[in-house]
Tab-separated table of C-alpha atoms and ligand atoms in Angstrom:
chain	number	residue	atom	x	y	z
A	1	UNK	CA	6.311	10.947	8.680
A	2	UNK	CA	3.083	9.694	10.144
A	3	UNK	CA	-0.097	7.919	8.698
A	4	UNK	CA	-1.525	11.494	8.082
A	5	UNK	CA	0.902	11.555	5.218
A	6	UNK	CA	0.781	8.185	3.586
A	7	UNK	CA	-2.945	7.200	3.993
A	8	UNK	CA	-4.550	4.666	4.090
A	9	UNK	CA	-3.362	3.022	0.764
A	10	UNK	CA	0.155	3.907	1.429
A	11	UNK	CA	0.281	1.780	4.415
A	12	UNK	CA	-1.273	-1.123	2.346
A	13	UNK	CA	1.488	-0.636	-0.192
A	14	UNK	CA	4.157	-0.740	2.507
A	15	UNK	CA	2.450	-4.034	4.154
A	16	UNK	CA	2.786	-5.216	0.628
A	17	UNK	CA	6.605	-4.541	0.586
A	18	UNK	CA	7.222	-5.608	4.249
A	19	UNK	CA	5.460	-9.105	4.297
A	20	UNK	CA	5.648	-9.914	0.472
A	21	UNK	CA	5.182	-14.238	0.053
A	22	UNK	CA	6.319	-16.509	-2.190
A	23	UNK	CA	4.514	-19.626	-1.417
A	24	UNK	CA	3.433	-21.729	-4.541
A	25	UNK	CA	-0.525	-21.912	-3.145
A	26	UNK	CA	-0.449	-18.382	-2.878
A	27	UNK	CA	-2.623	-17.222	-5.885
A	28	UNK	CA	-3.683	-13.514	-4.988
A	29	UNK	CA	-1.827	-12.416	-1.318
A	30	UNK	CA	-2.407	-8.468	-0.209
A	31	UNK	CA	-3.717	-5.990	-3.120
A	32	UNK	CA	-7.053	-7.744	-3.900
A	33	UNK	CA	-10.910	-7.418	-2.495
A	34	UNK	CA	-9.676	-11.129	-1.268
A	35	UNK	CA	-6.864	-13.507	-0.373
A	36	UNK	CA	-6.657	-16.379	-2.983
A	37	UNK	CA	-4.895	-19.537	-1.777
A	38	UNK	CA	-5.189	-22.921	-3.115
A	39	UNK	CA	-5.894	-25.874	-0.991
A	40	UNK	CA	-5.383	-28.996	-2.966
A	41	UNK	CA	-7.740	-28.803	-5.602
A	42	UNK	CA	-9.891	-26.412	-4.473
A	43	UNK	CA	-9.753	-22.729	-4.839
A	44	UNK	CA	-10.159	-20.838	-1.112
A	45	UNK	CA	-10.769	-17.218	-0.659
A	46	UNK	CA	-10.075	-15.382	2.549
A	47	UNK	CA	-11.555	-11.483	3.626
A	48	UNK	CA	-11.393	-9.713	6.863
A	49	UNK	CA	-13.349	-6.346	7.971
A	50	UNK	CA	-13.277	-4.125	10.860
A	51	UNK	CA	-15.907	-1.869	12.411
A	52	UNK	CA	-15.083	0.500	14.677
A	53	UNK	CA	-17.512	2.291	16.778
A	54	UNK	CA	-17.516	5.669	16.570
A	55	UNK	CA	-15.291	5.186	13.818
A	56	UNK	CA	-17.265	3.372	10.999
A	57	UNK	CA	-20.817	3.318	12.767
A	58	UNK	CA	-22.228	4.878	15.523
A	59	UNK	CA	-24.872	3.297	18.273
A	60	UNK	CA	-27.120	6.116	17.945
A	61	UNK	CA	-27.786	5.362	14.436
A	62	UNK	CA	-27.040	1.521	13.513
A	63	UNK	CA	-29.577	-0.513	15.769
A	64	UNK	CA	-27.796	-4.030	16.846
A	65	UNK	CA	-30.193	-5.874	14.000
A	66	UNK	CA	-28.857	-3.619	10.989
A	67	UNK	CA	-25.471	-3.631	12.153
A	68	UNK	CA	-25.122	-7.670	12.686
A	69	UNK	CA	-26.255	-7.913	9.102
A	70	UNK	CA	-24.003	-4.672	7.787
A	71	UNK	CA	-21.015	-7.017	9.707
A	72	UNK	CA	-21.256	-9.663	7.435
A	73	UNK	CA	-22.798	-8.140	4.080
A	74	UNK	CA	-19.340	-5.888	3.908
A	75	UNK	CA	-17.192	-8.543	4.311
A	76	UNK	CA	-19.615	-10.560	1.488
A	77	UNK	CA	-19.260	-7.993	-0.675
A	78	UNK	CA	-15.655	-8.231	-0.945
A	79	UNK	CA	-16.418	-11.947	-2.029
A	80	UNK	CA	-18.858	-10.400	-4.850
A	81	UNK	CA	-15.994	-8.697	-6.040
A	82	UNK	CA	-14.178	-11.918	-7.003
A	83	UNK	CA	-16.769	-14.014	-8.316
A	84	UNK	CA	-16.963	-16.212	-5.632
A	85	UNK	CA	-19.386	-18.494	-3.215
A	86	UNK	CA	-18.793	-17.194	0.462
A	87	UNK	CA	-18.906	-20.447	2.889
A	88	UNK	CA	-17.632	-19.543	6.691
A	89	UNK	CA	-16.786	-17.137	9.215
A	90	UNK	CA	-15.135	-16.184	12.239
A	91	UNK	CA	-16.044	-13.205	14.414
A	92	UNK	CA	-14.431	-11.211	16.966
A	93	UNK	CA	-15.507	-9.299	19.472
A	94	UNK	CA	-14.555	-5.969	21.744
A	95	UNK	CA	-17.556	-5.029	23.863
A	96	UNK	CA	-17.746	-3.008	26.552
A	97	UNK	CA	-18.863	-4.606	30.049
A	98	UNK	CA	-21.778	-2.690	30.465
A	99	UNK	CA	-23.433	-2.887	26.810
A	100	UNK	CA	-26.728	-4.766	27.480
A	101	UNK	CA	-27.016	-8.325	26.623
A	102	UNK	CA	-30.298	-7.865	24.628
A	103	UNK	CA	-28.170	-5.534	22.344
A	104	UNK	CA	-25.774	-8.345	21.055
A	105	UNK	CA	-28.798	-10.874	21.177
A	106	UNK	CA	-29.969	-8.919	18.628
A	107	UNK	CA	-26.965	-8.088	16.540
A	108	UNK	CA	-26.533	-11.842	15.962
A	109	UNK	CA	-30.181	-11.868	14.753
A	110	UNK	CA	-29.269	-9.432	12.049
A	111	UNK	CA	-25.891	-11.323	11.811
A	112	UNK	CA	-27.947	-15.112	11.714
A	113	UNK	CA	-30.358	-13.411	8.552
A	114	UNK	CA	-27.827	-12.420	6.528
A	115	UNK	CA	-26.104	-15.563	7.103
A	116	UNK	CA	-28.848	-17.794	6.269
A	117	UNK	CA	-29.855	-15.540	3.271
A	118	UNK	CA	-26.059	-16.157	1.844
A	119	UNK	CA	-26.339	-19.675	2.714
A	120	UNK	CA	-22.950	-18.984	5.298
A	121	UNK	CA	-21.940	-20.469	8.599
A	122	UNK	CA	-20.616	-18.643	11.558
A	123	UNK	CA	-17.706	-21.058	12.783
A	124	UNK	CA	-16.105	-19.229	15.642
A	125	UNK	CA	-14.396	-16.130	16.872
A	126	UNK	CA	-13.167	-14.249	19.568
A	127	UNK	CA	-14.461	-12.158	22.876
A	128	UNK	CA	-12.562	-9.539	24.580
A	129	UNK	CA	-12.907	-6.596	26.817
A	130	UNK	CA	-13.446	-2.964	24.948
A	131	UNK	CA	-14.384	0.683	25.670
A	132	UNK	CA	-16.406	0.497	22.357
A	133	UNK	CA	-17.406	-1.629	20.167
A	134	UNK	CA	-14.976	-3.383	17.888
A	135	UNK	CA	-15.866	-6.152	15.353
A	136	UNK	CA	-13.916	-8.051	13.059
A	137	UNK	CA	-15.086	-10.739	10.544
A	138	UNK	CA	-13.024	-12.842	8.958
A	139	UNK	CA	-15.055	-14.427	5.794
A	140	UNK	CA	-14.047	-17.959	3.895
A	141	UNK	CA	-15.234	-18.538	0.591
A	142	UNK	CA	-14.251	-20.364	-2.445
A	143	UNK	CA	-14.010	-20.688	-6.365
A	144	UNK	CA	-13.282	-22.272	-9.481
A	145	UNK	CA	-10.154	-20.597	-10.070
A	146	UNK	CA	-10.510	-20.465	-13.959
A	147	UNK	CA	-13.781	-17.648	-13.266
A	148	UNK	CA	-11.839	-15.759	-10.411
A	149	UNK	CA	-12.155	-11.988	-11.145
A	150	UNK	CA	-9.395	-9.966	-10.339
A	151	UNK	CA	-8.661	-6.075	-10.162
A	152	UNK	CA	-5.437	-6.651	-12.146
A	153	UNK	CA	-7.278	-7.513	-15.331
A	154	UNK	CA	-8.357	-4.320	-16.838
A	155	UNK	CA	-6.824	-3.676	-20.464
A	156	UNK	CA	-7.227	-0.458	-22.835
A	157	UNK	CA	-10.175	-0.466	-24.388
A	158	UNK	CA	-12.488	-2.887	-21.999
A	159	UNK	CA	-15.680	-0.613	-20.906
A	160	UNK	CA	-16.223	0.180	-17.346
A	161	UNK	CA	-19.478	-0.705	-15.873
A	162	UNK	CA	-21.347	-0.080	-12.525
A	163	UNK	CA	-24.345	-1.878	-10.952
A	164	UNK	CA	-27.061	-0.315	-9.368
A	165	UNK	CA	-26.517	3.295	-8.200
A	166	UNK	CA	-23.750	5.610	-6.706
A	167	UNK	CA	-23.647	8.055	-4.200
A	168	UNK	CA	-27.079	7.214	-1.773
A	169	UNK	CA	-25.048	5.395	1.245
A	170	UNK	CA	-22.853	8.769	1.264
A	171	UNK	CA	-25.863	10.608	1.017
A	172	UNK	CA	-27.896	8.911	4.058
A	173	UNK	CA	-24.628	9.184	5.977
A	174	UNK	CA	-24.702	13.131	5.781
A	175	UNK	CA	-28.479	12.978	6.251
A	176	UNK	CA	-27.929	11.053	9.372
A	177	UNK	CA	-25.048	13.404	10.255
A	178	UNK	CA	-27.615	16.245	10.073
A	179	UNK	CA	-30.583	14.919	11.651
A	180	UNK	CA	-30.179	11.640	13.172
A	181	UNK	CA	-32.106	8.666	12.805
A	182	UNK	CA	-35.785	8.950	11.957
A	183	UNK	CA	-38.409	6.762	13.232
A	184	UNK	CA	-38.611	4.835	9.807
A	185	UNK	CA	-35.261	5.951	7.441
A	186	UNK	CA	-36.128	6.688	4.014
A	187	UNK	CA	-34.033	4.902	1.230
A	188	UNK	CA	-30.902	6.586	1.355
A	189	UNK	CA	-30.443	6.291	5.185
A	190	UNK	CA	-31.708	2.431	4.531
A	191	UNK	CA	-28.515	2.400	1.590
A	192	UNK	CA	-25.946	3.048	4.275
A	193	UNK	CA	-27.322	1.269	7.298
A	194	UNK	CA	-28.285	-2.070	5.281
A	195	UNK	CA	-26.235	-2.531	1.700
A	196	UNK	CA	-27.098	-5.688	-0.313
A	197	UNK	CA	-23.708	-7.346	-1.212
A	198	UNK	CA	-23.806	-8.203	-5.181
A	199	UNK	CA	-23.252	-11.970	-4.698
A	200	UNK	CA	-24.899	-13.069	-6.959
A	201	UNK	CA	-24.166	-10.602	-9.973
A	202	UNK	CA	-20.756	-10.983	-9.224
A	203	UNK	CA	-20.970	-14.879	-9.720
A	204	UNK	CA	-23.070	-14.476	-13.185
A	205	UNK	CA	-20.569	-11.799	-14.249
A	206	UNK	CA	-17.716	-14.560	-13.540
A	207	UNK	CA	-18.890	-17.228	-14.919
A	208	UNK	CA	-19.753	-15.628	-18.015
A	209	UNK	CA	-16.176	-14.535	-18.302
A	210	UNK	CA	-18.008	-10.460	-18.964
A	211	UNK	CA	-15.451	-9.233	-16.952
A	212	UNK	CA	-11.770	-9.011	-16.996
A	213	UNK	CA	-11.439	-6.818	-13.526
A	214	UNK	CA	-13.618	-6.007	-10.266
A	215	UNK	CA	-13.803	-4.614	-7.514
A	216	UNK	CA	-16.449	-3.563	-5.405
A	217	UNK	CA	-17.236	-0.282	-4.215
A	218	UNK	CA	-16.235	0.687	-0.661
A	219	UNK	CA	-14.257	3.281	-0.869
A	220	UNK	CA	-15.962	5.490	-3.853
A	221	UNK	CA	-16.086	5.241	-7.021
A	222	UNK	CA	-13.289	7.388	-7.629
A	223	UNK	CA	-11.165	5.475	-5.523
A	224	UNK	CA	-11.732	2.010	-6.613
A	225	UNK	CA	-11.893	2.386	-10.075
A	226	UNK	CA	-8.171	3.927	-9.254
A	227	UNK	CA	-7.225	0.459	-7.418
A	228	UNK	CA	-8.190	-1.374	-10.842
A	229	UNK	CA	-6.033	1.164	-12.814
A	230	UNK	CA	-3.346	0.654	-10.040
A	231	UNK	CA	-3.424	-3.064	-10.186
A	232	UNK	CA	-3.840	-2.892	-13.576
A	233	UNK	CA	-1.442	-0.893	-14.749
A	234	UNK	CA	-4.086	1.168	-17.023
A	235	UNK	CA	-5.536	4.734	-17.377
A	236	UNK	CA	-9.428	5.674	-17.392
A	237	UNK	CA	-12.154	8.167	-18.118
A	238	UNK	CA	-15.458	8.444	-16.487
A	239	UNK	CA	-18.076	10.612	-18.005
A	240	UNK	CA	-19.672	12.217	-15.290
A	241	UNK	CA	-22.812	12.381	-16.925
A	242	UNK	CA	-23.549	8.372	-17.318
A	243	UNK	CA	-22.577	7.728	-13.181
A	244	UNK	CA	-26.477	6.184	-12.511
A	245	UNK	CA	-28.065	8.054	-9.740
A	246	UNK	CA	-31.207	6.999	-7.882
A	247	UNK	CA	-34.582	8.931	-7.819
A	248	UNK	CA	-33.930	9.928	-4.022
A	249	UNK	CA	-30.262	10.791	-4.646
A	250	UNK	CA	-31.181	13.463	-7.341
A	251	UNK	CA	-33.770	15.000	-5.396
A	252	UNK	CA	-32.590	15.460	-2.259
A	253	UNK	CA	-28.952	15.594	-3.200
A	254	UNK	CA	-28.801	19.437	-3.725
A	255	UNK	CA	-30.053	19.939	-0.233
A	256	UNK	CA	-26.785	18.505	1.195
A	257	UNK	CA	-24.140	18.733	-0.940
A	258	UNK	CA	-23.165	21.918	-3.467
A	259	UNK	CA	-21.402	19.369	-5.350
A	260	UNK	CA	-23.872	16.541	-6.279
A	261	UNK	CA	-21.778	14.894	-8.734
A	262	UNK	CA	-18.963	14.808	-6.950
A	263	UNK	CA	-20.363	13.095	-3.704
A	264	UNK	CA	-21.309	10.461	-6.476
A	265	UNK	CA	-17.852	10.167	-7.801
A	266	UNK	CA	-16.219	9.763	-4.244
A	267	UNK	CA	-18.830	8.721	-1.451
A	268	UNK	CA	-18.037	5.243	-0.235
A	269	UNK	CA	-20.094	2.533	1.229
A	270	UNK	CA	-22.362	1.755	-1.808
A	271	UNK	CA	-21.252	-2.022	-2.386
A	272	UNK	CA	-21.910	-2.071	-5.836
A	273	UNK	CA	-19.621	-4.208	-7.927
A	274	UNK	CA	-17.689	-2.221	-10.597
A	275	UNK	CA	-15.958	-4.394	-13.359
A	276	UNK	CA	-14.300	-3.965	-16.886
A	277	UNK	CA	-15.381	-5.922	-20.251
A	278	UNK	CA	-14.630	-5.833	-23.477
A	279	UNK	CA	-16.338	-4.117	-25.835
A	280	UNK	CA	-17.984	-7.382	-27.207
A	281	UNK	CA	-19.631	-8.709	-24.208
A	282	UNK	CA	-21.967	-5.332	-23.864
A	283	UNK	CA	-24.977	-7.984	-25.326
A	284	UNK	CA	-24.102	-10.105	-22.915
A	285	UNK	CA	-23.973	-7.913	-19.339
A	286	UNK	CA	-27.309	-6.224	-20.642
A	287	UNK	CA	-28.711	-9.639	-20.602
A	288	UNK	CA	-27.422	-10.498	-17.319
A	289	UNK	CA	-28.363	-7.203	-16.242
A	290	UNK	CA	-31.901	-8.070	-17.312
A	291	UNK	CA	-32.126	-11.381	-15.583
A	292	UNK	CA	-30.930	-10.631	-12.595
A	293	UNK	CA	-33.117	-7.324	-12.360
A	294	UNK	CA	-29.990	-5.258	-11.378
A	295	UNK	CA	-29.480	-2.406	-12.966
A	296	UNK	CA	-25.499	-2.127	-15.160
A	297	UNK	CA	-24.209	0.970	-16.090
A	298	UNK	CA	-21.082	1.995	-18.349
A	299	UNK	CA	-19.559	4.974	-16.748
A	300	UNK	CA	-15.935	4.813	-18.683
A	301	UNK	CA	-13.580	3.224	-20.665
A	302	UNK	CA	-10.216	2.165	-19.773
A	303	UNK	CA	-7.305	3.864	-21.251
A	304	UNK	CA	-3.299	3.642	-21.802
A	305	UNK	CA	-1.875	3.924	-18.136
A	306	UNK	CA	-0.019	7.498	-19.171
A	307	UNK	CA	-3.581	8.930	-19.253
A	308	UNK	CA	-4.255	8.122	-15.441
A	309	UNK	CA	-7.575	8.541	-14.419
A	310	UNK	CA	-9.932	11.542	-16.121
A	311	UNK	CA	-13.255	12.580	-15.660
A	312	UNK	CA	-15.610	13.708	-18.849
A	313	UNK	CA	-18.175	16.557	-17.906
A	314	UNK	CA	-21.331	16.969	-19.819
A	315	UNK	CA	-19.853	19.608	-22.357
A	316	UNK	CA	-17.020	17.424	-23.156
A	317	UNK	CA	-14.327	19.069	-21.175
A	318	UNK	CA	-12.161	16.566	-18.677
A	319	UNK	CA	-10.479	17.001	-15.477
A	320	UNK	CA	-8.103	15.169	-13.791
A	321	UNK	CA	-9.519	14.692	-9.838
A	322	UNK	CA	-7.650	15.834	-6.619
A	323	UNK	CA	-9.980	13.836	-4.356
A	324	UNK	CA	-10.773	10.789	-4.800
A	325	UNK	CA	-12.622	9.343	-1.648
A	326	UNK	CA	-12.724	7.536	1.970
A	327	UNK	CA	-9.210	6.912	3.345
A	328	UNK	CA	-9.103	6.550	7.150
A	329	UNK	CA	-6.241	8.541	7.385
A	330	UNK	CA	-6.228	11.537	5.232
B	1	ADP	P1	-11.328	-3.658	0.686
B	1	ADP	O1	-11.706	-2.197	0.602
B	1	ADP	O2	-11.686	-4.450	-0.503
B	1	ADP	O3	-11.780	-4.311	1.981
B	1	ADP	P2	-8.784	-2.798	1.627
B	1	ADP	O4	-8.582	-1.474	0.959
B	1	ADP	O5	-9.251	-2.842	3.026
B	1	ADP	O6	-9.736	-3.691	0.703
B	1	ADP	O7	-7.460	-3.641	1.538
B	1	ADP	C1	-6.710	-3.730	0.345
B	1	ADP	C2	-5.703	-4.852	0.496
B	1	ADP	O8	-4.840	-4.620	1.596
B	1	ADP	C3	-6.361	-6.201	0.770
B	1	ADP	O9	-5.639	-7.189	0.046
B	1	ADP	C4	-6.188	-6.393	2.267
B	1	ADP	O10	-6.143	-7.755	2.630
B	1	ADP	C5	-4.847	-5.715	2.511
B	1	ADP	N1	-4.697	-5.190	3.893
B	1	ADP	C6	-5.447	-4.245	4.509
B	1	ADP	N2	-5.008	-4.023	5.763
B	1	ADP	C7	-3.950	-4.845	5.950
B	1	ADP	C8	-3.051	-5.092	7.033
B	1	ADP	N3	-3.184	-4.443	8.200
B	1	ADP	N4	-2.084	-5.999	6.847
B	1	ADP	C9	-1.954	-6.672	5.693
B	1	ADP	N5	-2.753	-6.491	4.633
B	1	ADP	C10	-3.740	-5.586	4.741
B	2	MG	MG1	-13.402	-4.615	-1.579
């Protein structure tokens, strides 16, 4: 058996098994967008991301500028997921000996933006030797544990709700696949290249106790909405024809894909937040929604965990999925 067979999120589930901890502090160890520890009387949350040239980015398209801030908003979106304040960070580095020093003078512009904009500090790292280029952030945040978020906190009959839109970062991926990078990329080149992590939504959503589970959306919607149901322990159903799509997505959409919908459904890399409520705080998220001038959809409802996870088309008619979305190893 190889990684080919398990995936992605079969490994995690056998990390889980091998290194499973017991320690007291330990709130939330390996299945969560974060590590949850507590340090005293404070609440701290750990995250760590990798990018991989060639892998998850590629020179030729992601300019040093966009991908110092893409570095850190990924690993801030994980963050959004919980509810929480990111703080500090750590960052290492693989570069190859020939990259040109302007190039990482300007990734840790972008990097130094996105900091400031999220009110973090970078704190240290690492620097080694690479044939490409490798980064890893490690990201320190905190909470008041009482308005953590979890993805284990779905129950049958809580709505599930998306912010913003689905399906443009996969889009401007393929687009970029196609054609390269244009002199000045439209929106849906601009989704994948620069996401906005939903820090702040995912702090209001918190502390207004809307939601009982979250997660934000790297892997598809598909896929993450099955990590909540996982963690959970829950079923759902999405109705295909409430996933919110942007103006850009719907029109150029059918140029790329024969199956529209489904690149919605299973393209990763948005970094939305999606998140459960109950029924009775719909009032509530709209007015959030409204306030924050970020756009909340409900896409689904949870169900009873025998129902797994179905999707509604527009006639009424449900499937059951076979793909769900990005997994580095399938
Ligand atoms: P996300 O998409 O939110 O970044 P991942 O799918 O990468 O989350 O990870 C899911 C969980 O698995 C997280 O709790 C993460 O810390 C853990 N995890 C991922 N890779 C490893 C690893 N190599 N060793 C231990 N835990 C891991
Ligand atoms: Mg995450």
């Amino acid at each position: 058996m190889d990684l080919g067979d398990i995936g992605e999120f079969g490994l995690i589930d056998r990390f889980r098994k091998w290194t499973s901890s017991s320690a007291p502090a330990l709130v939330q160890g390996i299945g969560d967008d974060v590590a949850v520890m507590e340090m005293g009387s404070r609440t701290l949350l750990a995250t760590t991301d990798i990018l991989i040239e060639g892998i998850d980015f590629e020179r030729s398209w992601l300019d040093p500028y966009r991908l110092g801030k893409k570095s850190l908003a990924v690993n801030l979106s994980d963050i959004a997921a919980m509810g929480g304040t990111p703080k500090y960070f750590l960052i290492s580095l693989g570069l190859p000996k020939h990259l040109p020093l302007s190039f990482i003078s300007r990734f840790y512009r972008g990097l130094r933006e996105t900091a400031r904009r999220h009110r973090v500090d970078l704190v240290g790292g690492d620097t080694s030797l690479s044939e490409k280029i490798v980064i890893n952030i490690c990201l320190l945040g905190e909470a008041k544990k009482k308005y953590l978020v979890f993805r284990k906190g779905a129950r049958v009959g809580d709505e599930l709700y998306v912010s913003g839109t689905l399906g443009d970062s996969a889009l401007g991926l393929k687009i970029l696949q196609k054609e390269g990078l244009q002199e000045k990329p439209g929106p849906l080149i601009e989704r994948h290249l620069s996401p906005c992590p939903r820090v702040r939504l995912g702090q209001a959503l918190a502390e207004n106790r809307c939601a009982t589970a979250m997660i934000d959306v790297s892997d598809g919607l598909l896929s993450d909405t099955r990590h909540i149901m996982e963690e959970s322990g829950v079923g759902a159903m999405i109705w295909e024809n409430r996933i919110p799509l942007s103006p850009s997505y719907r029109r150029m959409s059918p140029l790329y894909s024969k199956n529209p919908v489904h690149m919605a459904l299973s393209g990763g890399e948005d970094y939305e937040l999606l998140f459960t409520a109950s029924p009775e705080k719909r009032k509530r998220i709209i007015s959030l929604s409204h306030s924050l001038k970020i756009p909340i959809t409900c896409v689904g409802r949870i169900l009873p965990k025998a129902k797994k996870l179905l999707i509604a088309r527009k006639d009424g008619t449900t499937y059951v999925p076979s793909r769900f979305g990005f997994d580095h190893f399938k």
